[in-house]
Coordinates of C-alpha atoms and ligand atoms in Angstrom, one line a residue:
M1 CA 39.4 0.2 -68.2
Q2 CA 37.1 1.2 -65.8
F3 CA 33.5 -0.7 -65.0
R4 CA 31.6 2.7 -65.1
D5 CA 33.6 5.3 -66.3
L6 CA 32.1 8.6 -65.0
S7 CA 35.0 11.0 -65.3
R8 CA 34.7 10.4 -69.2
Q9 CA 31.1 11.5 -69.2
Y10 CA 31.9 14.6 -66.8
Q11 CA 34.9 15.0 -69.7
A12 CA 32.3 15.1 -72.3
L13 CA 29.9 17.4 -70.2
K14 CA 32.1 19.4 -68.1
A15 CA 31.5 22.9 -69.3
D16 CA 27.6 22.6 -68.8
I17 CA 28.3 20.9 -65.8
D18 CA 30.8 23.4 -64.2
R19 CA 28.4 26.6 -65.0
A20 CA 25.3 24.9 -63.4
M21 CA 27.3 24.1 -60.0
L22 CA 28.8 27.7 -60.0
D23 CA 25.2 29.1 -60.6
V24 CA 23.9 27.2 -57.6
A25 CA 27.0 28.3 -55.4
A26 CA 26.4 32.0 -56.4
S27 CA 22.8 32.0 -56.5
S28 CA 22.6 30.9 -52.4
A29 CA 19.3 28.9 -53.1
Y30 CA 20.8 26.0 -52.0
I31 CA 17.9 24.4 -50.5
M32 CA 14.3 23.8 -52.8
G33 CA 16.0 26.2 -55.7
H34 CA 14.3 27.4 -59.1
H35 CA 16.4 24.2 -60.4
V36 CA 14.6 21.7 -58.2
Q37 CA 10.9 22.7 -59.4
E38 CA 12.5 22.9 -63.6
L39 CA 13.9 19.4 -62.8
E40 CA 10.8 17.8 -61.4
R41 CA 8.6 19.3 -64.2
E42 CA 11.3 17.9 -66.5
L43 CA 11.1 14.3 -64.8
A44 CA 7.6 14.2 -65.1
E45 CA 7.2 14.7 -68.8
Y46 CA 10.2 12.5 -69.6
A47 CA 8.4 9.4 -67.4
G48 CA 5.1 10.5 -68.6
T49 CA 3.7 11.1 -65.0
R50 CA 1.8 13.9 -64.0
H51 CA 4.0 14.4 -60.6
C52 CA 7.7 14.1 -59.9
I53 CA 8.6 14.8 -56.4
S54 CA 12.3 14.7 -55.6
C55 CA 14.1 13.6 -52.5
A56 CA 17.1 12.9 -51.1
S57 CA 17.6 9.3 -52.3
G58 CA 16.8 6.3 -53.7
T59 CA 16.1 4.5 -50.9
D60 CA 13.9 7.8 -49.1
A61 CA 11.7 7.5 -52.6
L62 CA 10.6 4.2 -51.6
T63 CA 10.0 5.1 -48.2
L64 CA 8.0 8.0 -49.1
A65 CA 5.6 6.2 -51.4
L66 CA 5.1 3.2 -48.6
K67 CA 4.5 6.3 -46.3
A68 CA 2.2 7.9 -48.5
W69 CA 0.3 4.6 -48.7
G70 CA 0.1 4.2 -45.0
V71 CA 2.2 0.7 -45.3
K72 CA 2.4 -0.2 -41.5
R73 CA 3.0 -3.7 -39.0
G74 CA 1.3 -6.5 -40.4
D75 CA 1.0 -5.7 -44.1
A76 CA 2.7 -7.6 -46.3
V77 CA 5.0 -6.3 -49.3
F78 CA 6.1 -8.6 -52.1
V79 CA 9.5 -8.1 -53.4
P80 CA 11.8 -9.8 -55.4
D81 CA 14.4 -11.9 -54.0
F82 CA 17.3 -10.7 -56.5
T83 CA 18.0 -7.1 -56.2
F84 CA 19.5 -4.3 -54.0
F85 CA 18.8 -4.5 -50.3
A86 CA 17.2 -1.1 -50.1
S87 CA 13.9 -2.6 -52.4
A88 CA 13.2 -4.8 -49.3
E89 CA 15.0 -2.2 -46.2
A90 CA 12.4 0.6 -46.8
V91 CA 9.4 -2.0 -46.3
S92 CA 10.9 -3.2 -43.1
R93 CA 11.6 0.0 -42.1
E94 CA 8.1 1.1 -42.0
G95 CA 7.1 -2.2 -39.6
A96 CA 5.5 -4.1 -43.0
T97 CA 6.6 -7.4 -44.0
P98 CA 8.6 -8.1 -47.1
V99 CA 7.5 -11.5 -48.8
F100 CA 10.3 -12.4 -51.2
V101 CA 9.5 -13.6 -54.5
D102 CA 11.9 -15.5 -56.7
I103 CA 13.2 -14.6 -60.1
D104 CA 12.6 -15.2 -64.1
R105 CA 15.8 -16.9 -65.0
E106 CA 16.0 -15.1 -68.4
T107 CA 15.0 -11.4 -67.4
F108 CA 16.2 -11.4 -63.9
N109 CA 12.9 -9.7 -62.9
I110 CA 9.9 -10.8 -60.7
D111 CA 8.6 -13.9 -61.8
P112 CA 5.0 -13.4 -62.1
A113 CA 3.9 -17.1 -61.7
D114 CA 6.0 -17.2 -58.5
L115 CA 4.4 -13.6 -57.0
E116 CA 1.0 -15.1 -57.6
N117 CA 2.2 -18.2 -55.5
K118 CA 3.6 -16.2 -52.7
I119 CA 0.3 -13.7 -52.8
E120 CA -1.9 -16.6 -52.6
A121 CA 0.5 -18.4 -49.8
T122 CA 0.2 -15.5 -47.6
I123 CA -3.5 -14.9 -48.1
R124 CA -3.9 -18.8 -47.0
K125 CA -1.6 -18.1 -43.8
G126 CA -3.9 -15.4 -42.7
L127 CA -1.3 -13.8 -40.6
L128 CA -0.7 -10.6 -42.8
V129 CA -2.6 -8.2 -44.9
P130 CA -1.2 -8.3 -48.6
K131 CA -1.0 -4.7 -50.0
V132 CA 2.0 -3.7 -52.5
I133 CA 4.0 -5.4 -55.0
I134 CA 7.2 -3.7 -55.1
T135 CA 8.7 -4.2 -58.7
V136 CA 12.3 -3.6 -59.7
D137 CA 13.3 -3.1 -63.2
L138 CA 16.8 -5.0 -62.4
F139 CA 19.7 -3.7 -64.5
G140 CA 17.7 -1.4 -66.3
L141 CA 14.9 -3.3 -68.3
P142 CA 11.1 -3.2 -66.9
A143 CA 9.4 -6.2 -65.2
N144 CA 6.6 -7.6 -67.1
Y145 CA 4.2 -5.1 -66.1
P146 CA 1.4 -6.2 -68.4
V147 CA 1.0 -9.4 -66.4
I148 CA 2.1 -7.8 -62.9
R149 CA -0.8 -5.2 -63.7
R150 CA -3.2 -8.3 -63.9
I151 CA -2.3 -10.1 -61.0
A152 CA -2.5 -6.5 -58.9
R153 CA -6.0 -5.9 -59.9
K154 CA -7.1 -9.6 -59.2
H155 CA -5.8 -9.3 -56.0
R156 CA -6.5 -5.4 -55.3
L157 CA -2.8 -4.6 -54.8
L158 CA -0.7 -1.5 -55.1
I159 CA 2.4 -1.7 -57.7
L160 CA 5.6 0.3 -56.3
E161 CA 7.9 0.3 -59.1
D162 CA 11.3 0.6 -57.9
G163 CA 12.9 2.2 -61.0
A164 CA 16.2 2.9 -59.3
Q165 CA 18.2 1.2 -62.3
G166 CA 15.5 1.6 -64.6
F167 CA 15.6 5.3 -65.7
G168 CA 15.1 5.5 -69.4
G169 CA 14.0 1.9 -70.3
S170 CA 10.5 1.2 -71.8
I171 CA 7.9 -1.0 -72.9
N172 CA 6.3 -0.1 -76.4
G173 CA 7.6 3.4 -75.7
K174 CA 6.1 3.7 -72.5
R175 CA 8.8 4.5 -70.1
N176 CA 10.1 3.3 -66.8
C177 CA 8.8 5.2 -63.9
S178 CA 5.1 5.3 -65.2
F179 CA 4.2 1.6 -64.5
G180 CA 3.6 1.8 -61.0
D181 CA 1.1 3.6 -59.1
I182 CA 3.8 5.2 -57.5
S183 CA 7.2 4.7 -59.1
T184 CA 10.7 6.0 -58.0
T185 CA 14.1 6.3 -59.4
S186 CA 17.8 7.2 -57.7
F187 CA 20.3 9.6 -59.0
F188 CA 23.2 7.8 -57.3
P189 CA 26.0 8.4 -59.2
S190 CA 26.4 4.9 -61.0
K191 CA 22.4 4.6 -62.0
P192 CA 21.5 5.6 -65.4
L193 CA 20.6 9.1 -64.5
G194 CA 23.0 9.9 -61.3
C195 CA 24.1 13.1 -60.1
Y196 CA 27.3 13.7 -57.5
G197 CA 26.2 12.5 -54.4
D198 CA 23.0 11.1 -53.4
G199 CA 19.4 12.0 -55.0
G200 CA 16.1 10.0 -55.8
A201 CA 12.6 11.0 -57.1
C202 CA 9.1 9.6 -57.3
F203 CA 6.5 9.8 -59.7
T204 CA 2.9 9.2 -59.8
D205 CA -0.5 10.5 -62.0
N206 CA -2.4 10.4 -58.4
D207 CA -2.8 14.0 -56.6
E208 CA -3.7 13.1 -53.1
W209 CA -0.4 11.2 -52.9
A210 CA 2.0 13.3 -54.5
A211 CA 0.8 16.1 -52.1
L212 CA 1.3 13.4 -49.2
M213 CA 5.1 12.5 -50.5
D214 CA 5.9 16.6 -50.6
S215 CA 4.7 16.4 -47.0
Y216 CA 6.6 13.8 -45.6
R217 CA 9.8 14.7 -47.5
M218 CA 9.6 18.1 -45.5
H219 CA 8.8 17.1 -41.7
G220 CA 5.3 16.5 -42.5
K221 CA 4.4 20.2 -43.6
G222 CA 0.9 21.1 -44.0
S223 CA 0.2 24.7 -45.8
S224 CA 3.6 25.8 -44.6
K225 CA 6.8 24.9 -43.6
Y226 CA 5.9 25.5 -39.8
E227 CA 2.7 23.7 -39.6
N228 CA 3.7 20.0 -39.1
V229 CA 0.5 17.9 -39.5
R230 CA 2.5 14.5 -39.7
I231 CA 5.6 13.0 -38.9
G232 CA 8.0 13.4 -41.8
M233 CA 11.4 13.4 -42.9
N234 CA 14.1 15.5 -44.3
S235 CA 14.4 14.3 -47.5
R236 CA 14.9 16.9 -50.2
L237 CA 17.0 17.0 -53.4
D238 CA 19.6 19.3 -53.1
T239 CA 20.0 22.1 -55.2
I240 CA 23.1 21.7 -57.0
Q241 CA 22.2 17.9 -57.6
A242 CA 19.0 18.6 -59.2
S243 CA 21.3 21.3 -61.5
I244 CA 23.8 18.6 -62.5
I245 CA 20.7 16.5 -63.3
Q246 CA 19.3 18.9 -65.5
V247 CA 22.4 18.9 -67.7
K248 CA 22.7 15.0 -67.6
L249 CA 19.2 15.0 -68.8
K250 CA 19.8 16.9 -72.2
A251 CA 22.4 14.2 -72.8
F252 CA 20.7 11.2 -72.1
A253 CA 18.7 10.3 -74.9
E254 CA 22.2 10.0 -76.9
E255 CA 24.0 8.2 -74.0
L256 CA 20.7 5.7 -73.8
A257 CA 21.5 5.2 -77.8
A258 CA 24.9 4.4 -76.8
V259 CA 24.2 1.9 -73.9
N260 CA 22.2 0.2 -76.3
K261 CA 24.1 0.3 -79.1
A262 CA 27.1 -1.4 -76.7
A263 CA 24.6 -4.1 -75.4
A264 CA 23.9 -4.7 -79.4
E265 CA 27.9 -5.4 -79.8
Y266 CA 28.6 -7.7 -76.7
T267 CA 25.5 -9.7 -77.4
A268 CA 26.3 -10.2 -81.2
R269 CA 30.0 -11.2 -79.7
L270 CA 29.3 -13.4 -76.9
K271 CA 25.7 -15.0 -77.9
N272 CA 27.2 -18.1 -79.0
I273 CA 29.6 -18.8 -75.7
V274 CA 27.3 -17.4 -72.8
Q275 CA 23.9 -16.8 -71.7
T276 CA 23.5 -13.4 -72.8
P277 CA 20.5 -11.2 -71.3
A278 CA 17.4 -11.3 -72.8
V279 CA 15.3 -8.3 -73.6
P280 CA 11.6 -9.2 -74.7
A281 CA 10.1 -8.1 -77.7
G282 CA 9.1 -4.5 -77.4
F283 CA 11.5 -3.8 -74.3
M284 CA 13.9 -1.5 -74.1
S285 CA 16.8 -1.4 -71.1
S286 CA 18.6 1.4 -70.1
W287 CA 21.5 -0.8 -69.3
T288 CA 22.6 -0.3 -65.9
Q289 CA 24.3 -3.6 -65.8
Y290 CA 25.1 -5.9 -68.8
T291 CA 24.8 -9.4 -67.1
I292 CA 26.0 -12.5 -68.4
K293 CA 25.3 -16.1 -67.0
L294 CA 28.2 -18.7 -66.9
N295 CA 27.4 -22.4 -66.0
D296 CA 28.0 -22.6 -62.5
K297 CA 30.1 -20.8 -59.7
T298 CA 33.4 -22.5 -60.3
E299 CA 33.1 -21.2 -64.0
R300 CA 31.8 -17.7 -63.2
D301 CA 34.4 -17.4 -60.2
G302 CA 37.1 -18.3 -62.9
L303 CA 36.4 -15.8 -65.3
Q304 CA 36.2 -12.9 -63.0
A305 CA 39.6 -13.9 -61.6
Y306 CA 40.9 -14.2 -65.4
L307 CA 39.2 -11.0 -66.2
H308 CA 40.9 -9.4 -62.9
S309 CA 44.4 -10.8 -64.2
Q310 CA 43.7 -9.2 -67.7
E311 CA 42.9 -5.8 -65.9
I312 CA 39.2 -5.6 -66.6
P313 CA 37.2 -5.0 -64.0
S314 CA 33.7 -6.8 -63.6
R315 CA 31.1 -7.4 -60.7
V316 CA 28.7 -9.7 -59.0
Y317 CA 25.3 -8.4 -58.7
Y318 CA 24.2 -10.0 -56.3
P319 CA 26.1 -12.5 -54.5
A320 CA 23.6 -13.1 -52.1
P321 CA 19.5 -13.4 -52.5
I322 CA 17.7 -10.6 -50.2
H323 CA 16.2 -13.7 -48.3
R324 CA 19.7 -14.8 -47.0
Q325 CA 21.1 -11.9 -45.6
V326 CA 21.8 -11.6 -42.2
A327 CA 19.5 -8.8 -41.4
Y328 CA 16.3 -11.0 -42.8
A329 CA 17.5 -14.0 -40.2
N330 CA 14.7 -13.5 -37.9
L331 CA 12.3 -13.9 -40.7
G332 CA 13.0 -17.4 -40.9
I333 CA 12.4 -18.1 -44.5
S334 CA 12.7 -21.7 -45.7
E335 CA 15.7 -22.3 -47.8
A336 CA 14.6 -23.5 -50.7
E337 CA 11.6 -20.3 -50.5
C338 CA 13.7 -18.7 -54.1
P339 CA 15.7 -21.3 -55.9
V340 CA 16.2 -19.2 -59.2
A341 CA 17.7 -16.3 -57.2
D342 CA 20.0 -18.7 -55.6
E343 CA 21.3 -19.8 -58.8
L344 CA 21.8 -16.5 -60.1
C345 CA 24.2 -15.3 -57.3
E346 CA 26.2 -18.5 -58.0
T347 CA 26.5 -17.9 -62.1
V348 CA 26.2 -14.2 -62.7
L349 CA 28.7 -11.3 -63.9
S350 CA 28.0 -8.1 -65.1
L351 CA 31.0 -6.4 -67.6
P352 CA 31.9 -3.0 -67.7
M353 CA 29.0 -0.7 -68.7
H354 CA 28.7 2.9 -69.8
P355 CA 27.7 5.4 -72.5
Y356 CA 31.3 6.2 -73.2
I357 CA 32.6 2.6 -73.6
S358 CA 34.6 2.2 -77.0
L359 CA 33.8 -0.5 -79.5
E360 CA 37.9 -1.6 -78.5
E361 CA 37.1 -1.9 -75.0
I362 CA 34.5 -4.1 -75.9
D363 CA 36.4 -6.2 -78.0
E364 CA 39.0 -6.3 -75.6
V365 CA 36.5 -7.7 -72.9
C366 CA 35.3 -10.2 -75.3
N367 CA 38.7 -11.4 -76.3
A368 CA 39.3 -12.0 -72.8
I369 CA 36.4 -14.2 -72.2
E370 CA 36.6 -16.2 -75.6
R371 CA 40.5 -16.9 -74.6
F372 CA 39.4 -17.9 -70.8
L373 CA 36.4 -20.3 -72.1
H374 CA 38.3 -22.0 -75.0
R375 CA 41.3 -22.8 -72.3
R376 CA 38.9 -24.4 -70.0
E377 CA 37.1 -26.2 -73.0
G378 CA 40.2 -27.7 -74.7
A379 CA 42.9 -30.0 -73.2
G380 CA 46.7 -29.8 -73.8
E381 CA 46.5 -29.1 -77.1
N382 CA 44.3 -25.5 -77.2
M383 CA 46.5 -24.4 -74.1
A384 CA 49.4 -24.6 -76.1
A385 CA 48.0 -23.2 -79.1
L386 CA 47.0 -20.0 -76.9
R387 CA 50.5 -19.6 -75.1
Ligands
PLP401 C1 20.4 1.8 -55.9 C2 19.1 1.0 -55.5 C3 18.2 1.6 -54.7 C4 18.6 3.2 -53.5 O1 19.0 4.0 -54.4 P1 19.8 4.9 -53.4 O2 19.9 6.3 -54.2 O3 21.1 4.5 -53.2 O4 19.1 4.9 -51.7 C5 16.7 1.2 -54.6 N1 16.7 0.1 -55.5 C6 17.4 -0.5 -55.9 C7 16.8 -1.4 -57.1 C8 18.5 0.2 -56.4 O5 19.4 -0.2 -57.4

């Protein structure tokens, strides 16, 4: 069993993907070929935004957004403490300061109450200027946008939606990557819509920011490639990757239905024995991860070791909150800053999940979890029964 079986997806879509890749090879339009513009139109239409600007990675997409807004040294950017490192790294690369916000225990997403606390504390201290809230649609579930948008308005902050894991999720039919003033995603292979290498995209309704991000991704170009009006980057999506994503986008609705069916099956089997992931009413996840919570670190680590012994892969996303990463030791963040993020890092476990997982495989994972938990609960009697 694989944790995320990308080869099954390739086998299912092989004829179309092979043709797409070979077409690009034959066309020799390797950089900014017509597939890139076509894909940008298709992605913007899917997300429901005016513009999509593709680029070389999800990390670069965050960077392009921050550059378009002129985020710089002295600015505070609020970032959830429980996410992939890149969400904060992009902020620091622009010289701004990430302010880490704690997590909602049920949804794993940024906690609006702590967000308000951290914004107000930053204003009180007066050392940094609050500019941006980075929300992350962690594991595929949209953040709490109705509430976060109110907070952003009240404090005049911009929302940068890091939808790297969230493409395909929605709230009452409005899709992820349309909730931010600028939103971003990643096409890293294991994300919901992955390519065969690195790739990313920015989404926005704002014409001016779209034009700036288009300029920054190509060496700060002006009206032509050889007129350079600002210091930019080299961050384009390869034509070959765009052509692969176009094929996968056609299969995406079916894959989204499949992961939601798999998640429902896991939840039905596991909801009485572990804490299963919460999906608020009206929300839909794209299930980049299916993540359960155990009672404590001992139980979590024990279960992971047991699953490993049964040849079932599982992962800990994430083993440490960002504020405890060595790279941020210099920020001098106090120990008790984000207690829920600390707790989750000790208790979460992500199970095998992808659109091509079978009901038999889910059954196998759930049976193993049941065996492990019953064995721990029961004394010698149960142990004997299990043998
Ligand atoms: C993967 C990921 C990124 C970075 O995407 P890359 O394409 O790998 O650069 C950023 N934020 C989150 C939340 C991610 O999961």
